[in-house]
CSV table of N, CA, C and O in Angstrom, one decimal:
chain,number,residue,atom,x,y,z
A,241,MET,N,48.5,58.8,-108.8
A,241,MET,CA,48.9,59.8,-109.9
A,241,MET,C,47.9,59.6,-111.1
A,241,MET,O,47.5,60.6,-111.6
A,242,HIS,N,47.6,58.4,-111.4
A,242,HIS,CA,46.6,58.2,-112.5
A,242,HIS,C,45.2,58.7,-112.2
A,242,HIS,O,44.5,59.3,-113.1
A,243,TYR,N,44.9,58.5,-111.0
A,243,TYR,CA,43.5,59.0,-110.5
A,243,TYR,C,43.4,60.5,-110.6
A,243,TYR,O,42.4,61.0,-111.1
A,244,HIS,N,44.5,61.2,-110.2
A,244,HIS,CA,44.4,62.7,-110.2
A,244,HIS,C,44.5,63.2,-111.6
A,244,HIS,O,43.9,64.2,-112.0
A,245,ARG,N,45.3,62.5,-112.5
A,245,ARG,CA,45.3,62.9,-113.9
A,245,ARG,C,44.0,62.7,-114.6
A,245,ARG,O,43.6,63.5,-115.4
A,246,PHE,N,43.3,61.6,-114.2
A,246,PHE,CA,42.0,61.4,-114.7
A,246,PHE,C,41.0,62.5,-114.3
A,246,PHE,O,40.2,63.0,-115.2
A,247,LEU,N,41.0,62.9,-113.1
A,247,LEU,CA,40.2,64.0,-112.6
A,247,LEU,C,40.5,65.3,-113.3
A,247,LEU,O,39.6,66.1,-113.6
A,248,LEU,N,41.8,65.5,-113.5
A,248,LEU,CA,42.2,66.8,-114.2
A,248,LEU,C,41.7,66.8,-115.6
A,248,LEU,O,41.2,67.8,-116.1
A,249,GLY,N,41.7,65.6,-116.3
A,249,GLY,CA,41.2,65.5,-117.7
A,249,GLY,C,39.7,65.8,-117.7
A,249,GLY,O,39.2,66.4,-118.6
A,250,ILE,N,39.0,65.3,-116.7
A,250,ILE,CA,37.5,65.6,-116.7
A,250,ILE,C,37.3,67.0,-116.4
A,250,ILE,O,36.4,67.7,-117.1
A,251,GLY,N,38.1,67.7,-115.6
A,251,GLY,CA,37.9,69.1,-115.3
A,251,GLY,C,38.2,69.9,-116.5
A,251,GLY,O,37.4,70.9,-116.8
A,252,VAL,N,39.3,69.7,-117.2
A,252,VAL,CA,39.6,70.4,-118.4
A,252,VAL,C,38.6,70.2,-119.5
A,252,VAL,O,38.2,71.1,-120.2
A,253,GLY,N,38.1,68.9,-119.6
A,253,GLY,CA,37.1,68.6,-120.6
A,253,GLY,C,35.8,69.3,-120.4
A,253,GLY,O,35.1,69.6,-121.3
A,254,ALA,N,35.5,69.5,-119.1
A,254,ALA,CA,34.3,70.2,-118.7
A,254,ALA,C,34.4,71.8,-118.9
A,254,ALA,O,33.5,72.5,-119.2
A,255,GLU,N,35.6,72.2,-118.7
A,255,GLU,CA,35.9,73.7,-118.8
A,255,GLU,C,35.9,74.2,-120.2
A,255,GLU,O,35.4,75.3,-120.5
A,256,TYR,N,36.4,73.4,-121.2
A,256,TYR,CA,36.5,73.9,-122.5
A,256,TYR,C,35.2,74.3,-123.2
A,256,TYR,O,35.1,75.4,-123.7
A,257,PRO,N,34.1,73.5,-123.1
A,257,PRO,CA,32.8,74.0,-123.7
A,257,PRO,C,32.3,75.2,-123.0
A,257,PRO,O,31.7,76.1,-123.6
A,258,CYS,N,32.5,75.3,-121.7
A,258,CYS,CA,32.0,76.5,-120.9
A,258,CYS,C,32.8,77.7,-121.4
A,258,CYS,O,32.2,78.8,-121.5
A,259,GLY,N,34.1,77.6,-121.6
A,259,GLY,CA,34.9,78.7,-122.0
A,259,GLY,C,34.5,79.1,-123.5
A,259,GLY,O,34.5,80.3,-123.8
A,260,SER,N,34.2,78.2,-124.3
A,260,SER,CA,33.8,78.5,-125.7
A,260,SER,C,32.5,79.3,-125.7
A,260,SER,O,32.3,80.2,-126.5
A,261,VAL,N,31.5,78.8,-124.9
A,261,VAL,CA,30.2,79.5,-124.8
A,261,VAL,C,30.4,81.0,-124.3
A,261,VAL,O,29.9,81.9,-124.8
A,262,ALA,N,31.3,81.1,-123.3
A,262,ALA,CA,31.5,82.5,-122.7
A,262,ALA,C,32.2,83.4,-123.8
A,262,ALA,O,31.8,84.5,-123.9
A,263,ALA,N,33.2,82.8,-124.5
A,263,ALA,CA,33.8,83.6,-125.6
A,263,ALA,C,32.8,84.0,-126.7
A,263,ALA,O,32.9,85.1,-127.2
A,264,SER,N,32.0,83.0,-127.0
A,264,SER,CA,31.0,83.3,-128.0
A,264,SER,C,30.0,84.4,-127.6
A,264,SER,O,29.7,85.3,-128.4
A,265,GLU,N,29.6,84.4,-126.4
A,265,GLU,CA,28.7,85.4,-125.9
A,265,GLU,C,29.4,86.8,-125.8
A,265,GLU,O,28.7,87.8,-126.1
A,266,GLN,N,30.6,86.8,-125.4
A,266,GLN,CA,31.3,88.1,-125.3
A,266,GLN,C,31.6,88.7,-126.7
A,266,GLN,O,31.8,89.9,-126.8
A,267,SER,N,31.7,87.8,-127.7
A,267,SER,CA,32.0,88.4,-129.1
A,267,SER,C,30.8,88.9,-129.7
A,267,SER,O,30.9,89.5,-130.8
A,268,GLU,N,29.6,88.8,-129.1
A,268,GLU,CA,28.4,89.4,-129.6
A,268,GLU,C,28.1,90.8,-129.0
A,268,GLU,O,27.0,91.3,-129.2
A,269,GLY,N,29.1,91.3,-128.4
A,269,GLY,CA,28.8,92.7,-127.8
A,269,GLY,C,28.6,93.7,-128.8
A,269,GLY,O,28.9,93.6,-130.0
A,270,SER,N,28.1,94.9,-128.4
A,270,SER,CA,27.9,96.0,-129.3
A,270,SER,C,29.1,96.7,-129.7
A,270,SER,O,29.1,97.4,-130.7
A,271,THR,N,30.2,96.5,-129.0
A,271,THR,CA,31.5,97.2,-129.3
A,271,THR,C,32.3,96.5,-130.4
A,271,THR,O,33.2,97.0,-131.0
A,272,ILE,N,31.9,95.2,-130.7
A,272,ILE,CA,32.6,94.4,-131.8
A,272,ILE,C,31.7,94.4,-133.0
A,272,ILE,O,30.5,94.1,-132.9
A,273,SER,N,32.3,94.7,-134.2
A,273,SER,CA,31.5,94.7,-135.4
A,273,SER,C,31.1,93.3,-135.8
A,273,SER,O,31.8,92.3,-135.4
A,274,LYS,N,30.1,93.2,-136.5
A,274,LYS,CA,29.6,91.9,-136.9
A,274,LYS,C,30.6,91.1,-137.8
A,274,LYS,O,30.7,89.9,-137.8
A,275,ASN,N,31.4,91.8,-138.6
A,275,ASN,CA,32.4,91.2,-139.4
A,275,ASN,C,33.6,90.6,-138.6
A,275,ASN,O,34.2,89.7,-139.1
A,276,ALA,N,33.8,91.1,-137.4
A,276,ALA,CA,35.0,90.7,-136.7
A,276,ALA,C,34.6,89.7,-135.6
A,276,ALA,O,35.5,89.2,-134.9
A,277,GLN,N,33.4,89.3,-135.4
A,277,GLN,CA,33.0,88.4,-134.3
A,277,GLN,C,33.6,87.1,-134.5
A,277,GLN,O,34.1,86.5,-133.5
A,278,ASN,N,33.6,86.5,-135.6
A,278,ASN,CA,34.2,85.1,-135.8
A,278,ASN,C,35.7,85.2,-135.6
A,278,ASN,O,36.3,84.2,-135.0
A,279,ARG,N,36.4,86.2,-136.0
A,279,ARG,CA,37.8,86.3,-135.8
A,279,ARG,C,38.2,86.4,-134.4
A,279,ARG,O,39.1,85.7,-133.9
A,280,TRP,N,37.5,87.2,-133.6
A,280,TRP,CA,37.8,87.3,-132.1
A,280,TRP,C,37.4,86.0,-131.4
A,280,TRP,O,38.1,85.6,-130.5
A,281,PHE,N,36.3,85.3,-131.9
A,281,PHE,CA,36.0,84.1,-131.2
A,281,PHE,C,37.1,83.0,-131.5
A,281,PHE,O,37.4,82.3,-130.6
A,282,ALA,N,37.6,82.9,-132.7
A,282,ALA,CA,38.6,82.0,-133.0
A,282,ALA,C,39.9,82.3,-132.2
A,282,ALA,O,40.6,81.4,-131.8
A,283,LEU,N,40.2,83.6,-132.1
A,283,LEU,CA,41.4,84.0,-131.4
A,283,LEU,C,41.3,83.6,-129.9
A,283,LEU,O,42.2,83.2,-129.2
A,284,ALA,N,40.1,83.8,-129.4
A,284,ALA,CA,39.9,83.6,-127.9
A,284,ALA,C,39.8,82.1,-127.6
A,284,ALA,O,40.1,81.7,-126.5
A,285,THR,N,39.5,81.2,-128.5
A,285,THR,CA,39.4,79.8,-128.2
A,285,THR,C,40.5,79.0,-128.9
A,285,THR,O,41.3,78.4,-128.2
A,286,ASN,N,40.5,78.9,-130.1
A,286,ASN,CA,41.4,77.9,-130.8
A,286,ASN,C,42.8,78.3,-130.8
A,286,ASN,O,43.7,77.5,-130.5
A,287,CYS,N,43.1,79.6,-130.9
A,287,CYS,CA,44.5,80.0,-130.9
A,287,CYS,C,45.2,79.9,-129.5
A,287,CYS,O,46.3,79.5,-129.4
A,288,MET,N,44.4,80.1,-128.5
A,288,MET,CA,44.9,80.0,-127.2
A,288,MET,C,45.2,78.5,-126.8
A,288,MET,O,46.2,78.2,-126.1
A,289,ILE,N,44.5,77.6,-127.4
A,289,ILE,CA,44.8,76.2,-127.2
A,289,ILE,C,46.1,75.8,-127.9
A,289,ILE,O,46.9,75.1,-127.3
A,290,ASP,N,46.3,76.3,-129.1
A,290,ASP,CA,47.5,76.0,-129.8
A,290,ASP,C,48.7,76.6,-129.1
A,290,ASP,O,49.8,76.0,-129.0
A,291,VAL,N,48.6,77.8,-128.5
A,291,VAL,CA,49.7,78.4,-127.8
A,291,VAL,C,50.0,77.6,-126.5
A,291,VAL,O,51.1,77.3,-126.1
A,292,GLY,N,48.9,77.1,-125.9
A,292,GLY,CA,49.1,76.2,-124.7
A,292,GLY,C,49.8,74.9,-125.0
A,292,GLY,O,50.6,74.4,-124.3
A,293,PHE,N,49.6,74.3,-126.2
A,293,PHE,CA,50.3,73.1,-126.6
A,293,PHE,C,51.7,73.4,-126.8
A,293,PHE,O,52.6,72.6,-126.4
A,294,VAL,N,52.1,74.5,-127.4
A,294,VAL,CA,53.5,74.9,-127.6
A,294,VAL,C,54.2,75.1,-126.3
A,294,VAL,O,55.3,74.6,-126.0
A,295,VAL,N,53.6,75.9,-125.4
A,295,VAL,CA,54.2,76.2,-124.1
A,295,VAL,C,54.3,75.0,-123.3
A,295,VAL,O,55.4,74.8,-122.6
A,296,SER,N,53.3,74.1,-123.3
A,296,SER,CA,53.4,72.9,-122.5
A,296,SER,C,54.4,71.9,-123.0
A,296,SER,O,54.9,71.0,-122.3
A,297,SER,N,54.9,72.1,-124.3
A,297,SER,CA,56.0,71.3,-124.8
A,297,SER,C,57.3,71.8,-124.4
A,297,SER,O,58.3,71.0,-124.1
A,298,PHE,N,57.4,73.1,-124.3
A,298,PHE,CA,58.7,73.7,-123.9
A,298,PHE,C,59.0,73.8,-122.4
A,298,PHE,O,60.2,73.8,-122.0
A,299,VAL,N,58.0,73.8,-121.6
A,299,VAL,CA,58.3,73.9,-120.1
A,299,VAL,C,59.0,72.7,-119.6
A,299,VAL,O,60.0,72.9,-118.9
A,300,PRO,N,58.6,71.4,-119.9
A,300,PRO,CA,59.5,70.3,-119.5
A,300,PRO,C,60.9,70.3,-120.1
A,300,PRO,O,61.8,69.9,-119.4
A,301,LEU,N,61.0,70.8,-121.3
A,301,LEU,CA,62.3,70.8,-121.9
A,301,LEU,C,63.3,71.8,-121.2
A,301,LEU,O,64.4,71.5,-120.9
A,302,VAL,N,62.7,73.0,-120.9
A,302,VAL,CA,63.5,74.0,-120.1
A,302,VAL,C,63.8,73.5,-118.7
A,302,VAL,O,65.0,73.6,-118.2
A,303,LEU,N,62.9,72.8,-118.1
A,303,LEU,CA,63.2,72.3,-116.7
A,303,LEU,C,64.2,71.2,-116.8
A,303,LEU,O,65.1,71.1,-115.9
A,304,TYR,N,64.2,70.4,-117.9
A,304,TYR,CA,65.2,69.3,-118.0
A,304,TYR,C,66.6,70.0,-118.2
A,304,TYR,O,67.6,69.5,-117.6
A,305,TRP,N,66.6,71.0,-119.0
A,305,TRP,CA,67.9,71.7,-119.2
A,305,TRP,C,68.4,72.3,-117.9
A,305,TRP,O,69.6,72.4,-117.7
A,306,MET,N,67.5,72.8,-117.1
A,306,MET,CA,67.9,73.5,-115.9
A,306,MET,C,68.4,72.5,-114.8
A,306,MET,O,69.4,72.8,-114.1
A,307,PHE,N,67.7,71.4,-114.7
A,307,PHE,CA,68.0,70.5,-113.5
A,307,PHE,C,68.7,69.2,-113.8
A,307,PHE,O,69.5,68.8,-113.0
A,308,VAL,N,68.6,68.7,-115.0
A,308,VAL,CA,69.2,67.4,-115.3
A,308,VAL,C,70.5,67.6,-116.1
A,308,VAL,O,71.4,66.9,-116.0
A,309,PHE,N,70.5,68.6,-117.0
A,309,PHE,CA,71.6,68.8,-117.9
A,309,PHE,C,72.2,70.2,-117.7
A,309,PHE,O,72.2,71.0,-118.6
A,310,PRO,N,72.8,70.5,-116.5
A,310,PRO,CA,73.3,71.9,-116.3
A,310,PRO,C,74.7,72.0,-116.9
A,310,PRO,O,75.7,71.8,-116.3
A,311,SER,N,74.8,72.3,-118.2
A,311,SER,CA,76.1,72.4,-118.9
A,311,SER,C,76.8,73.7,-118.6
A,311,SER,O,78.0,73.8,-118.8
A,312,VAL,N,76.0,74.7,-118.3
A,312,VAL,CA,76.6,76.1,-118.1
A,312,VAL,C,76.6,76.4,-116.6
A,312,VAL,O,75.5,76.4,-116.0
A,313,SER,N,77.7,76.6,-116.0
A,313,SER,CA,77.8,77.0,-114.6
A,313,SER,C,78.3,78.4,-114.5
A,313,SER,O,79.3,78.7,-115.1
A,314,LEU,N,77.6,79.2,-113.8
A,314,LEU,CA,78.0,80.6,-113.6
A,314,LEU,C,79.1,80.8,-112.5
A,314,LEU,O,79.6,81.9,-112.4
A,315,ASP,N,79.3,79.8,-111.7
A,315,ASP,CA,80.2,79.9,-110.6
A,315,ASP,C,81.7,79.7,-110.9
A,315,ASP,O,82.5,80.3,-110.3
A,316,ARG,N,82.0,78.9,-111.9
A,316,ARG,CA,83.4,78.6,-112.2
A,316,ARG,C,83.9,79.6,-113.3
A,316,ARG,O,83.1,79.9,-114.3
A,317,PRO,N,85.1,80.0,-113.3
A,317,PRO,CA,85.6,80.8,-114.4
A,317,PRO,C,85.9,80.0,-115.6
A,317,PRO,O,86.1,78.8,-115.6
A,318,PRO,N,85.9,80.6,-116.8
A,318,PRO,CA,86.1,79.9,-118.1
A,318,PRO,C,87.5,79.4,-118.2
A,318,PRO,O,88.5,79.8,-117.7
């Protein structure tokens, strides 16, 4: 498990700089104004990471609620 997690960390660490470069190159297109390039670059890189942090925190919580702590049962009458 630790070995696979290590490999996953290397893969994600290698993907982030490549994604940043790709987002930077795409924000230099002729359809995007010069004033909005930095805004779109920040939205494409930094904000998506923050959204990923929030979602990755809630997914285990929801799974815990679903499988470990099923307090609401739809089969039995109230």
